[in-house]
Amino acid sequence: NMSLSLDLLAQQYLSDFLSSRLEEFFSTLEMLTLYSGANSLGKSDINAVLKEFSSSRMEDFNQYFFLGDIPAINALLNKIELSEWISVVRQILQDLIILFSLQIHQAAPSSLRDFWSKGIVKFPYSRVNLYQKCLGKWPLKRCGFVLEQLLALEAGLKSSPSLSMTEIHHFLSGLSREEAVG
């Protein structure tokens, strides 16, 4: 379904980039397709898109999002470029699905480290502290509602015309608030 036109040098560059990141294959192609707007991309275009949202900024953003720190969310959202939105939504979705799974299994924040070692729900150990802080504020109903909304947002990002940056910004800020449960 993706219509992506790349020159030969860009194809080689993209192949080299993706060869070590197979898990990012489809999301990277989607990002490039959105960025290209049906125009042919060169190596410099791909390099600009693939510089990506730094992982430390992404971790900060997810923490602010799940803890409801609206001023910090707004500050980071103002720095996000159009090509980064799909990555942002996908990262939030990953953490949200983990929280959702932890709620389904009724994991207690105090025993999350023990829960991790049992391997019932796979999640990065480095994020245990975030999940411990979030479990009380993200019950099953809230996780389900926000999951639906994020999937709709992702579809909106892929549609034509896609949502504006202002719409996305307000949408994400609103979902971060505790009262944002339908």
Coordinates of N, CA and C in Angstrom, one line a residue:
N1 N 0.8 -1.2 0.0 CA 0.0 0.0 0.0 C 0.8 1.3 0.0
M2 N 2.1 1.1 0.3 CA 3.0 2.3 0.4 C 3.6 2.6 -0.9
S3 N 3.5 3.9 -1.3 CA 4.1 4.3 -2.5 C 5.2 5.2 -2.2
L4 N 6.4 4.7 -2.3 CA 7.6 5.4 -1.8 C 8.6 5.3 -3.0
S5 N 9.1 6.4 -3.4 CA 10.0 6.5 -4.5 C 11.4 7.0 -4.0
L6 N 12.4 6.2 -4.2 CA 13.7 6.5 -3.7 C 14.7 6.4 -4.8
D7 N 15.7 7.3 -4.8 CA 16.8 7.1 -5.8 C 17.7 6.0 -5.3
L8 N 18.6 5.6 -6.1 CA 19.5 4.4 -5.8 C 20.3 4.6 -4.6
L9 N 20.9 5.8 -4.4 CA 21.7 6.0 -3.2 C 20.9 6.0 -1.9
A10 N 19.7 6.5 -2.0 CA 18.7 6.5 -0.9 C 18.3 5.1 -0.6
Q11 N 18.1 4.3 -1.6 CA 17.7 2.9 -1.3 C 18.8 2.2 -0.6
Q12 N 20.1 2.4 -1.0 CA 21.2 1.7 -0.3 C 21.3 2.2 1.2
Y13 N 21.2 3.5 1.4 CA 21.2 4.1 2.7 C 20.1 3.6 3.6
L14 N 18.9 3.5 3.1 CA 17.8 3.0 3.8 C 18.0 1.5 4.2
S15 N 18.5 0.7 3.2 CA 18.8 -0.7 3.4 C 19.8 -0.9 4.6
D16 N 20.9 -0.1 4.5 CA 21.9 -0.2 5.6 C 21.3 0.2 6.9
F17 N 20.5 1.2 7.0 CA 19.9 1.7 8.2 C 19.0 0.6 8.8
L18 N 18.1 0.0 7.9 CA 17.1 -0.9 8.4 C 17.7 -2.3 8.7
S19 N 18.8 -2.7 8.1 CA 19.4 -4.0 8.3 C 19.6 -4.3 9.8
S20 N 19.9 -3.3 10.6 CA 20.2 -3.5 12.0 C 19.0 -3.2 12.8
R21 N 17.9 -2.8 12.2 CA 16.7 -2.4 12.9 C 15.4 -3.0 12.3
L22 N 15.4 -4.2 12.1 CA 14.3 -4.9 11.4 C 12.9 -4.6 12.1
E23 N 12.9 -4.4 13.5 CA 11.7 -4.2 14.2 C 11.1 -2.8 13.8
E24 N 11.9 -1.9 13.2 CA 11.4 -0.6 12.9 C 11.1 -0.5 11.4
F25 N 11.1 -1.6 10.7 CA 11.0 -1.6 9.2 C 9.7 -0.9 8.7
F26 N 8.5 -1.4 9.2 CA 7.3 -0.8 8.7 C 7.0 0.6 9.2
S27 N 7.3 0.9 10.4 CA 7.1 2.2 11.0 C 8.0 3.2 10.3
T28 N 9.2 2.8 9.9 CA 10.1 3.7 9.2 C 9.6 4.0 7.8
L29 N 9.2 2.9 7.1 CA 8.6 3.1 5.8 C 7.4 4.0 5.8
E30 N 6.5 3.8 6.8 CA 5.3 4.7 6.9 C 5.7 6.1 7.2
M31 N 6.7 6.3 8.0 CA 7.2 7.7 8.3 C 7.7 8.3 7.0
L32 N 8.5 7.6 6.3 CA 9.1 8.1 5.0 C 8.0 8.4 4.0
T33 N 7.0 7.5 3.9 CA 5.9 7.7 3.0 C 5.1 9.0 3.3
L34 N 4.8 9.2 4.6 CA 4.1 10.4 5.0 C 5.0 11.7 4.7
Y35 N 6.3 11.6 5.0 CA 7.2 12.7 4.8 C 7.3 13.0 3.3
S36 N 7.4 12.0 2.5 CA 7.6 12.2 1.1 C 6.5 12.9 0.3
G37 N 5.3 12.7 0.7 CA 4.1 13.2 0.0 C 4.1 12.9 -1.4
A38 N 4.5 11.6 -1.8 CA 4.5 11.1 -3.1 C 5.7 11.7 -4.0
N39 N 6.6 12.4 -3.3 CA 7.8 12.9 -4.0 C 8.9 11.9 -3.9
S40 N 9.8 11.9 -4.8 CA 11.0 11.0 -4.7 C 11.9 11.5 -3.6
L41 N 12.5 10.6 -2.8 CA 13.4 11.0 -1.7 C 14.8 10.7 -2.0
G42 N 15.7 11.5 -1.6 CA 17.1 11.3 -1.8 C 17.7 10.9 -0.4
K43 N 19.0 10.6 -0.4 CA 19.7 10.2 0.8 C 19.6 11.3 1.9
S44 N 19.7 12.6 1.5 CA 19.7 13.7 2.5 C 18.3 13.8 3.1
D45 N 17.2 13.5 2.3 CA 15.9 13.5 2.8 C 15.7 12.4 3.8
I46 N 16.1 11.2 3.5 CA 16.0 10.1 4.4 C 16.8 10.3 5.7
N47 N 18.0 10.9 5.6 CA 18.8 11.2 6.7 C 18.0 12.1 7.7
A48 N 17.4 13.1 7.1 CA 16.6 14.1 7.9 C 15.5 13.5 8.6
V49 N 14.8 12.6 8.0 CA 13.7 11.9 8.6 C 14.1 10.9 9.7
L50 N 15.2 10.2 9.4 CA 15.7 9.2 10.3 C 16.4 9.7 11.5
K51 N 16.7 10.9 11.6 CA 17.4 11.4 12.7 C 16.6 11.2 14.0
E52 N 15.3 11.0 13.8 CA 14.3 10.6 14.8 C 14.4 11.4 16.1
F53 N 13.3 11.3 16.8 CA 13.1 11.8 18.1 C 14.1 11.1 19.0
S54 N 15.0 11.8 19.7 CA 16.0 11.1 20.4 C 15.4 10.3 21.5
S55 N 16.0 9.1 21.8 CA 15.4 8.2 22.8 C 15.3 8.8 24.1
S56 N 16.2 9.7 24.5 CA 16.0 10.3 25.9 C 14.8 11.3 25.9
R57 N 14.6 12.0 24.8 CA 13.4 12.9 24.7 C 12.2 12.1 24.7
M58 N 12.2 10.9 24.0 CA 11.0 10.0 23.9 C 10.7 9.5 25.3
E59 N 11.7 9.1 26.1 CA 11.5 8.6 27.4 C 10.9 9.6 28.3
D60 N 11.5 10.9 28.2 CA 10.9 12.0 28.9 C 9.5 12.2 28.6
F61 N 9.2 12.2 27.3 CA 7.9 12.5 26.8 C 6.9 11.4 27.4
N62 N 7.2 10.2 27.3 CA 6.3 9.1 27.8 C 6.1 9.3 29.3
Q63 N 7.2 9.6 30.0 CA 7.0 9.8 31.4 C 6.1 10.9 31.7
Y64 N 6.3 12.0 31.1 CA 5.4 13.2 31.3 C 4.0 12.9 30.9
F65 N 3.8 12.1 29.8 CA 2.5 11.8 29.3 C 1.7 10.9 30.3
F66 N 2.4 9.9 30.8 CA 1.7 8.9 31.7 C 1.5 9.5 33.1
L67 N 2.4 10.5 33.5 CA 2.2 11.1 34.8 C 1.4 12.3 34.8
G68 N 1.0 12.7 33.6 CA 0.1 13.9 33.4 C 0.7 15.2 33.6
D69 N 2.0 15.4 33.4 CA 2.7 16.6 33.5 C 2.5 17.5 32.2
I70 N 1.4 18.2 32.2 CA 0.9 18.9 31.0 C 1.9 20.0 30.6
P71 N 2.5 20.8 31.4 CA 3.4 21.8 31.0 C 4.7 21.2 30.3
A72 N 5.2 20.1 30.9 CA 6.3 19.4 30.3 C 5.9 18.8 28.9
I73 N 4.7 18.2 28.9 CA 4.3 17.6 27.6 C 4.2 18.7 26.5
N74 N 3.6 19.8 26.9 CA 3.5 20.9 25.9 C 4.8 21.4 25.4
A75 N 5.8 21.5 26.3 CA 7.1 22.0 25.9 C 7.7 21.0 24.9
L76 N 7.6 19.7 25.2 CA 8.2 18.7 24.2 C 7.4 18.6 22.9
L77 N 6.1 18.7 23.0 CA 5.3 18.7 21.8 C 5.6 19.8 20.9
N78 N 6.0 20.9 21.4 CA 6.3 22.1 20.5 C 7.6 21.8 19.7
K79 N 8.4 20.9 20.2 CA 9.7 20.6 19.5 C 9.6 19.4 18.5
I80 N 8.4 18.7 18.5 CA 8.3 17.6 17.6 C 8.0 18.0 16.2
E81 N 8.7 17.4 15.3 CA 8.6 17.6 13.8 C 7.5 16.7 13.3
L82 N 6.9 17.1 12.2 CA 5.9 16.3 11.5 C 6.2 14.9 11.3
S83 N 7.5 14.6 10.9 CA 7.9 13.2 10.6 C 8.0 12.4 11.8
E84 N 8.0 13.0 13.0 CA 8.2 12.2 14.3 C 6.9 11.8 14.9
W85 N 5.8 12.3 14.5 CA 4.5 12.0 15.2 C 4.2 10.5 15.2
I86 N 4.4 9.8 14.2 CA 4.0 8.4 14.2 C 4.9 7.6 15.2
S87 N 6.2 8.0 15.3 CA 7.1 7.4 16.3 C 6.6 7.7 17.7
V88 N 6.2 9.0 17.9 CA 5.7 9.4 19.3 C 4.5 8.5 19.6
V89 N 3.5 8.4 18.7 CA 2.3 7.7 19.0 C 2.6 6.2 19.3
R90 N 3.5 5.7 18.5 CA 3.8 4.2 18.6 C 4.5 4.0 20.0
Q91 N 5.4 4.9 20.4 CA 6.1 4.7 21.7 C 5.1 4.8 22.8
I92 N 4.1 5.7 22.8 CA 3.1 5.8 23.8 C 2.3 4.5 23.8
L93 N 1.9 4.0 22.6 CA 1.1 2.8 22.5 C 1.9 1.6 23.1
Q94 N 3.2 1.5 22.9 CA 3.9 0.4 23.5 C 3.8 0.4 25.0
D95 N 4.1 1.6 25.7 CA 3.9 1.7 27.1 C 2.5 1.5 27.6
L96 N 1.6 2.0 26.8 CA 0.2 1.8 27.2 C -0.3 0.4 27.1
I97 N 0.2 -0.4 26.1 CA -0.2 -1.8 26.0 C 0.4 -2.6 27.2
I98 N 1.6 -2.2 27.6 CA 2.2 -2.8 28.8 C 1.4 -2.5 30.0
L99 N 1.0 -1.2 30.2 CA 0.2 -0.9 31.4 C -1.1 -1.6 31.4
F100 N -1.7 -1.7 30.2 CA -3.0 -2.4 30.0 C -2.8 -3.9 30.4
S101 N -1.7 -4.5 29.9 CA -1.4 -5.9 30.3 C -1.2 -6.1 31.8
L102 N -0.5 -5.2 32.4 CA -0.3 -5.3 33.8 C -1.6 -5.1 34.6
Q103 N -2.5 -4.3 34.1 CA -3.8 -4.1 34.8 C -4.6 -5.4 34.6
I104 N -4.6 -6.0 33.4 CA -5.3 -7.2 33.2 C -4.9 -8.3 34.1
H105 N -3.5 -8.4 34.3 CA -3.0 -9.4 35.2 C -3.0 -9.0 36.7
Q106 N -3.5 -7.8 36.9 CA -3.7 -7.2 38.3 C -2.3 -7.2 39.0
A107 N -1.3 -6.7 38.3 CA 0.0 -6.6 39.0 C 0.0 -5.4 39.9
A108 N 0.5 -5.6 41.1 CA 0.5 -4.5 42.1 C 1.8 -3.7 42.0
P109 N 1.7 -2.4 42.1 CA 2.9 -1.6 41.9 C 4.1 -2.0 42.9
S110 N 3.7 -2.4 44.1 CA 4.8 -2.8 45.0 C 5.5 -4.1 44.7
S111 N 4.8 -5.0 43.9 CA 5.4 -6.3 43.5 C 5.8 -6.3 42.0
L112 N 5.9 -5.2 41.4 CA 6.2 -5.2 40.0 C 7.6 -5.8 39.6
R113 N 8.6 -5.6 40.5 CA 9.9 -6.1 40.2 C 9.8 -7.7 40.2
D114 N 9.1 -8.2 41.2 CA 8.9 -9.7 41.2 C 8.1 -10.2 40.0
F115 N 7.1 -9.4 39.7 CA 6.2 -9.7 38.5 C 7.1 -9.8 37.3
W116 N 8.0 -8.8 37.1 CA 8.9 -8.8 35.9 C 9.7 -10.1 35.8
S117 N 10.2 -10.5 36.9 CA 11.1 -11.7 36.9 C 10.3 -13.0 36.5
K118 N 9.0 -13.0 36.7 CA 8.2 -14.2 36.3 C 7.9 -14.2 34.8
G119 N 8.1 -13.0 34.1 CA 8.0 -13.0 32.7 C 6.6 -13.1 32.2
I120 N 5.6 -12.9 33.0 CA 4.2 -13.0 32.6 C 3.8 -11.9 31.5
V121 N 4.3 -10.7 31.8 CA 4.2 -9.6 30.8 C 5.6 -9.1 30.6
K122 N 6.0 -9.1 29.3 CA 7.3 -8.7 28.9 C 7.4 -7.2 28.9
F123 N 8.3 -6.6 29.6 CA 8.5 -5.1 29.5 C 9.9 -4.8 29.9
P124 N 10.4 -3.7 29.5 CA 11.8 -3.3 29.8 C 12.0 -3.1 31.3
Y125 N 12.9 -3.7 31.9 CA 13.1 -3.6 33.4 C 13.4 -2.2 33.7
S126 N 14.1 -1.5 32.8 CA 14.5 -0.1 33.1 C 13.2 0.8 33.3
R127 N 12.1 0.4 32.9 CA 10.8 1.2 33.0 C 10.0 0.8 34.2
V128 N 10.5 -0.1 35.1 CA 9.7 -0.5 36.3 C 9.2 0.6 37.1
N129 N 10.1 1.6 37.3 CA 9.8 2.8 38.2 C 8.6 3.5 37.5
L130 N 8.6 3.7 36.2 CA 7.5 4.5 35.6 C 6.2 3.7 35.7
Y131 N 6.3 2.4 35.5 CA 5.1 1.6 35.6 C 4.5 1.5 37.0
Q132 N 5.4 1.5 38.0 CA 5.0 1.5 39.4 C 4.2 2.8 39.7
K133 N 4.7 3.9 39.2 CA 4.1 5.2 39.4 C 2.7 5.3 38.7
C134 N 2.6 4.6 37.5 CA 1.4 4.8 36.6 C 0.3 3.8 37.0
L135 N 0.6 2.7 37.5 CA -0.5 1.7 37.7 C -1.7 2.2 38.4
G136 N -1.5 3.0 39.5 CA -2.7 3.6 40.2 C -3.5 4.6 39.4
K137 N -2.8 5.3 38.6 CA -3.4 6.4 37.8 C -4.0 5.9 36.4
W138 N -3.6 4.7 36.0 CA -4.0 4.2 34.7 C -4.8 2.9 34.9
P139 N -6.0 2.9 35.4 CA -6.8 1.7 35.6 C -7.2 1.1 34.2
L140 N -7.7 0.0 34.2 CA -8.0 -0.8 33.0 C -8.9 0.1 32.0
K141 N -10.0 0.7 32.6 CA -10.9 1.5 31.8 C -10.2 2.7 31.1
R142 N -9.3 3.3 31.8 CA -8.6 4.5 31.2 C -7.6 4.0 30.1
C143 N -6.9 2.9 30.4 CA -6.0 2.3 29.4 C -6.8 1.9 28.1
G144 N -7.9 1.3 28.3 CA -8.7 0.9 27.1 C -9.2 2.1 26.3
F145 N -9.7 3.1 27.0 CA -10.1 4.3 26.3 C -9.0 5.0 25.6
V146 N -7.9 5.2 26.2 CA -6.7 5.9 25.6 C -6.2 5.1 24.5
L147 N -6.1 3.8 24.6 CA -5.7 2.9 23.6 C -6.5 3.1 22.3
E148 N -7.8 3.1 22.4 CA -8.7 3.4 21.3 C -8.4 4.7 20.6
Q149 N -8.3 5.7 21.5 CA -8.0 7.1 21.0 C -6.7 7.2 20.2
L150 N -5.7 6.5 20.8 CA -4.4 6.6 20.1 C -4.4 5.8 18.8
L151 N -5.1 4.7 18.7 CA -5.2 4.0 17.5 C -5.9 4.9 16.4
A152 N -6.9 5.6 16.9 CA -7.6 6.5 16.0 C -6.7 7.6 15.5
L153 N -5.9 8.1 16.5 CA -4.9 9.2 16.1 C -3.9 8.7 15.1
E154 N -3.4 7.5 15.3 CA -2.5 6.9 14.4 C -3.1 6.8 13.0
A155 N -4.3 6.3 12.9 CA -5.0 6.3 11.6 C -5.2 7.7 11.0
G156 N -5.5 8.7 11.8 CA -5.6 10.0 11.3 C -4.3 10.6 10.8
L157 N -3.2 10.1 11.4 CA -1.8 10.6 10.9 C -1.5 10.0 9.6
K158 N -2.1 8.8 9.3 CA -1.8 8.2 8.0 C -2.8 8.6 6.9
S159 N -3.9 9.2 7.3 CA -4.9 9.6 6.3 C -4.5 10.8 5.5
S160 N -5.2 11.1 4.5 CA -4.9 12.2 3.7 C -6.2 13.1 3.6
P161 N -6.2 14.3 4.0 CA -5.1 15.0 4.6 C -5.0 14.6 6.0
S162 N -3.8 14.6 6.5 CA -3.5 14.2 7.9 C -3.9 15.3 8.8
L163 N -4.0 15.0 10.1 CA -4.3 15.9 11.1 C -3.2 17.0 11.2
S164 N -3.6 18.2 11.6 CA -2.6 19.3 11.8 C -1.8 19.0 13.1
M165 N -0.7 19.7 13.2 CA 0.2 19.6 14.3 C -0.5 20.1 15.6
T166 N -1.3 21.1 15.4 CA -2.1 21.7 16.5 C -3.1 20.7 17.0
E167 N -3.8 20.0 16.1 CA -4.8 19.0 16.5 C -4.2 17.9 17.3
I168 N -3.0 17.4 16.8 CA -2.3 16.3 17.4 C -1.9 16.7 18.8
H169 N -1.3 17.9 18.9 CA -0.8 18.4 20.2 C -1.9 18.5 21.2
H170 N -3.1 19.0 20.9 CA -4.2 19.1 21.8 C -4.7 17.7 22.1
F171 N -4.8 16.9 21.2 CA -5.3 15.5 21.4 C -4.4 14.8 22.4
L172 N -3.1 14.8 22.2 CA -2.2 14.1 23.2 C -2.2 14.7 24.6
S173 N -2.3 16.0 24.6 CA -2.3 16.7 25.9 C -3.6 16.3 26.6
G174 N -4.7 16.3 25.9 CA -6.0 15.9 26.5 C -6.0 14.5 27.0
L175 N -5.4 13.5 26.3 CA -5.4 12.1 26.7 C -4.5 11.9 27.9
S176 N -3.6 12.8 28.2 CA -2.7 12.6 29.3 C -3.4 13.0 30.6
R177 N -4.4 13.8 30.5 CA -5.2 14.2 31.7 C -6.0 13.0 32.3
E178 N -6.0 12.9 33.6 CA -6.7 11.8 34.2 C -8.2 11.8 33.9
E179 N -8.8 13.0 33.8 CA -10.2 13.0 33.6 C -10.6 12.7 32.1
A180 N -9.6 12.4 31.3 CA -9.9 12.2 29.9 C -10.4 10.8 29.5
V181 N -11.2 10.2 30.4 CA -11.7 8.9 30.2 C -13.2 9.0 29.7
G182 N -13.5 8.3 28.6 CA -14.9 8.4 28.1 C -15.8 7.5 28.8

